[in-house]
Amino acid sequence: MHLKLDNENIYYKEEGKAEKIFVMIHNAGGNHKFFQEQIKIFSNIGKVFAIDLPGHGLTKTMDKQYSILKYAKIIIKFIKKLNLNNICLIGLNNGANIGIEILNNNGDEFIDELILIDPPLFMKENFILEIEEFIDKLNTPNIEHFIEDLTSLLFIKAPNDIKLIAKQSFKSVSVRILISIFKDLINWNKNCNEKLLAINIPTLCIITDEHHCSYNKINNLNKNFEIGKVVGSKCWATLEVPEQINAMILRFLELQNLLISHILKKQK
């Protein structure tokens, strides 16, 4: 299904019928298939909108550069055009950072809960150097070989069919767009502390064995965040350990509903 937004023709997968809305934002180089196991589960308790960001998957674009802020503004337009609210927004990796940016642009008008899955935050020098290496390798003629290596290294024990999803996804994305996203990520992270402080809705941050996000830093920065950790996965945990991811999100939402029920009872 596609939705026309100004110069963008956004592809999204829509499943489910219930009132609760789940908006899913994938990682840099990914597409909606990175949420295939979450779509199956959450479409049973709500309506899922899993988006292909411009330049990814089935959302084609003529633009060559994108940033976290630019993607955030596109998602906000998407949400408003479809008149969505009562949203649980789920973001993976750079998609999580896009979610943070949306909340910093009045996203709490329509988003009730935020789920951050392995967001690259508080990036240390060695991680920045790693990203800069990615950028250099994306500029070489051996791009196919680099993607093969990258998608193998970023899984621990995933079966070949799961690895294939990642490989096919990365190979379909414009190199220029990937480079622009990675460059922007480095700059965006310089101000991530104040962006996290601005979030005041229920938020679950799920960290992985990759340690892209420091437990201590996020816990000290915003005490309102719930923090969980999966085992046996690097950054693409939605594909590698979906049962752990799904269970954590479901439990988090269950606790939020219990808390809301308790507050309403006290007000009566």
PDB file of C-alpha atoms in Angstrom, residues 28-30 134 143-171 234-236 240:
ATOM      1  CA  ALA A  28      19.187   2.488   8.129  1.00  0.00           C
ATOM      2  CA  GLY A  29      19.481   0.104   5.185  1.00  0.00           C
ATOM      3  CA  GLY A  30      16.479  -1.942   6.304  1.00  0.00           C
ATOM      4  CA  PHE A 134      31.349   1.981   6.888  1.00  0.00           C
ATOM      5  CA  ILE A 143      30.259  -2.652  -2.050  1.00  0.00           C
ATOM      6  CA  GLU A 144      28.645  -6.058  -2.682  1.00  0.00           C
ATOM      7  CA  HIS A 145      31.378  -7.837  -0.746  1.00  0.00           C
ATOM      8  CA  PHE A 146      31.139  -5.302   2.090  1.00  0.00           C
ATOM      9  CA  ILE A 147      27.366  -5.813   2.440  1.00  0.00           C
ATOM     10  CA  GLU A 148      27.828  -9.600   2.497  1.00  0.00           C
ATOM     11  CA  ASP A 149      30.377  -9.278   5.310  1.00  0.00           C
ATOM     12  CA  LEU A 150      28.385  -6.672   7.227  1.00  0.00           C
ATOM     13  CA  THR A 151      25.122  -8.592   7.260  1.00  0.00           C
ATOM     14  CA  SER A 152      26.930 -11.734   8.411  1.00  0.00           C
ATOM     15  CA  LEU A 153      28.830  -9.943  11.194  1.00  0.00           C
ATOM     16  CA  LEU A 154      25.720  -8.269  12.598  1.00  0.00           C
ATOM     17  CA  PHE A 155      24.034 -11.564  13.461  1.00  0.00           C
ATOM     18  CA  ILE A 156      25.102 -14.089  16.095  1.00  0.00           C
ATOM     19  CA  LYS A 157      23.182 -17.257  15.213  1.00  0.00           C
ATOM     20  CA  ALA A 158      20.497 -16.217  12.749  1.00  0.00           C
ATOM     21  CA  PRO A 159      19.504 -18.755  10.065  1.00  0.00           C
ATOM     22  CA  ASN A 160      20.331 -18.045   6.430  1.00  0.00           C
ATOM     23  CA  ASP A 161      16.791 -16.967   5.490  1.00  0.00           C
ATOM     24  CA  ILE A 162      16.945 -14.210   8.120  1.00  0.00           C
ATOM     25  CA  LYS A 163      20.386 -13.087   6.934  1.00  0.00           C
ATOM     26  CA  LEU A 164      19.014 -12.977   3.391  1.00  0.00           C
ATOM     27  CA  ILE A 165      16.369 -10.411   4.427  1.00  0.00           C
ATOM     28  CA  ALA A 166      19.129  -8.080   5.625  1.00  0.00           C
ATOM     29  CA  LYS A 167      21.344  -8.657   2.571  1.00  0.00           C
ATOM     30  CA  GLN A 168      18.572  -8.039   0.056  1.00  0.00           C
ATOM     31  CA  SER A 169      17.423  -4.969   1.943  1.00  0.00           C
ATOM     32  CA  PHE A 170      20.856  -3.321   2.097  1.00  0.00           C
ATOM     33  CA  LYS A 171      21.584  -4.086  -1.554  1.00  0.00           C
ATOM     34  CA  LYS A 234      23.359  -7.853  18.062  1.00  0.00           C
ATOM     35  CA  CYS A 235      21.631  -4.781  16.642  1.00  0.00           C
ATOM     36  CA  TRP A 236      18.936  -6.479  14.526  1.00  0.00           C
ATOM     37  CA  GLU A 240      17.308 -12.496  15.536  1.00  0.00           C
TER      38      GLU A 240
END
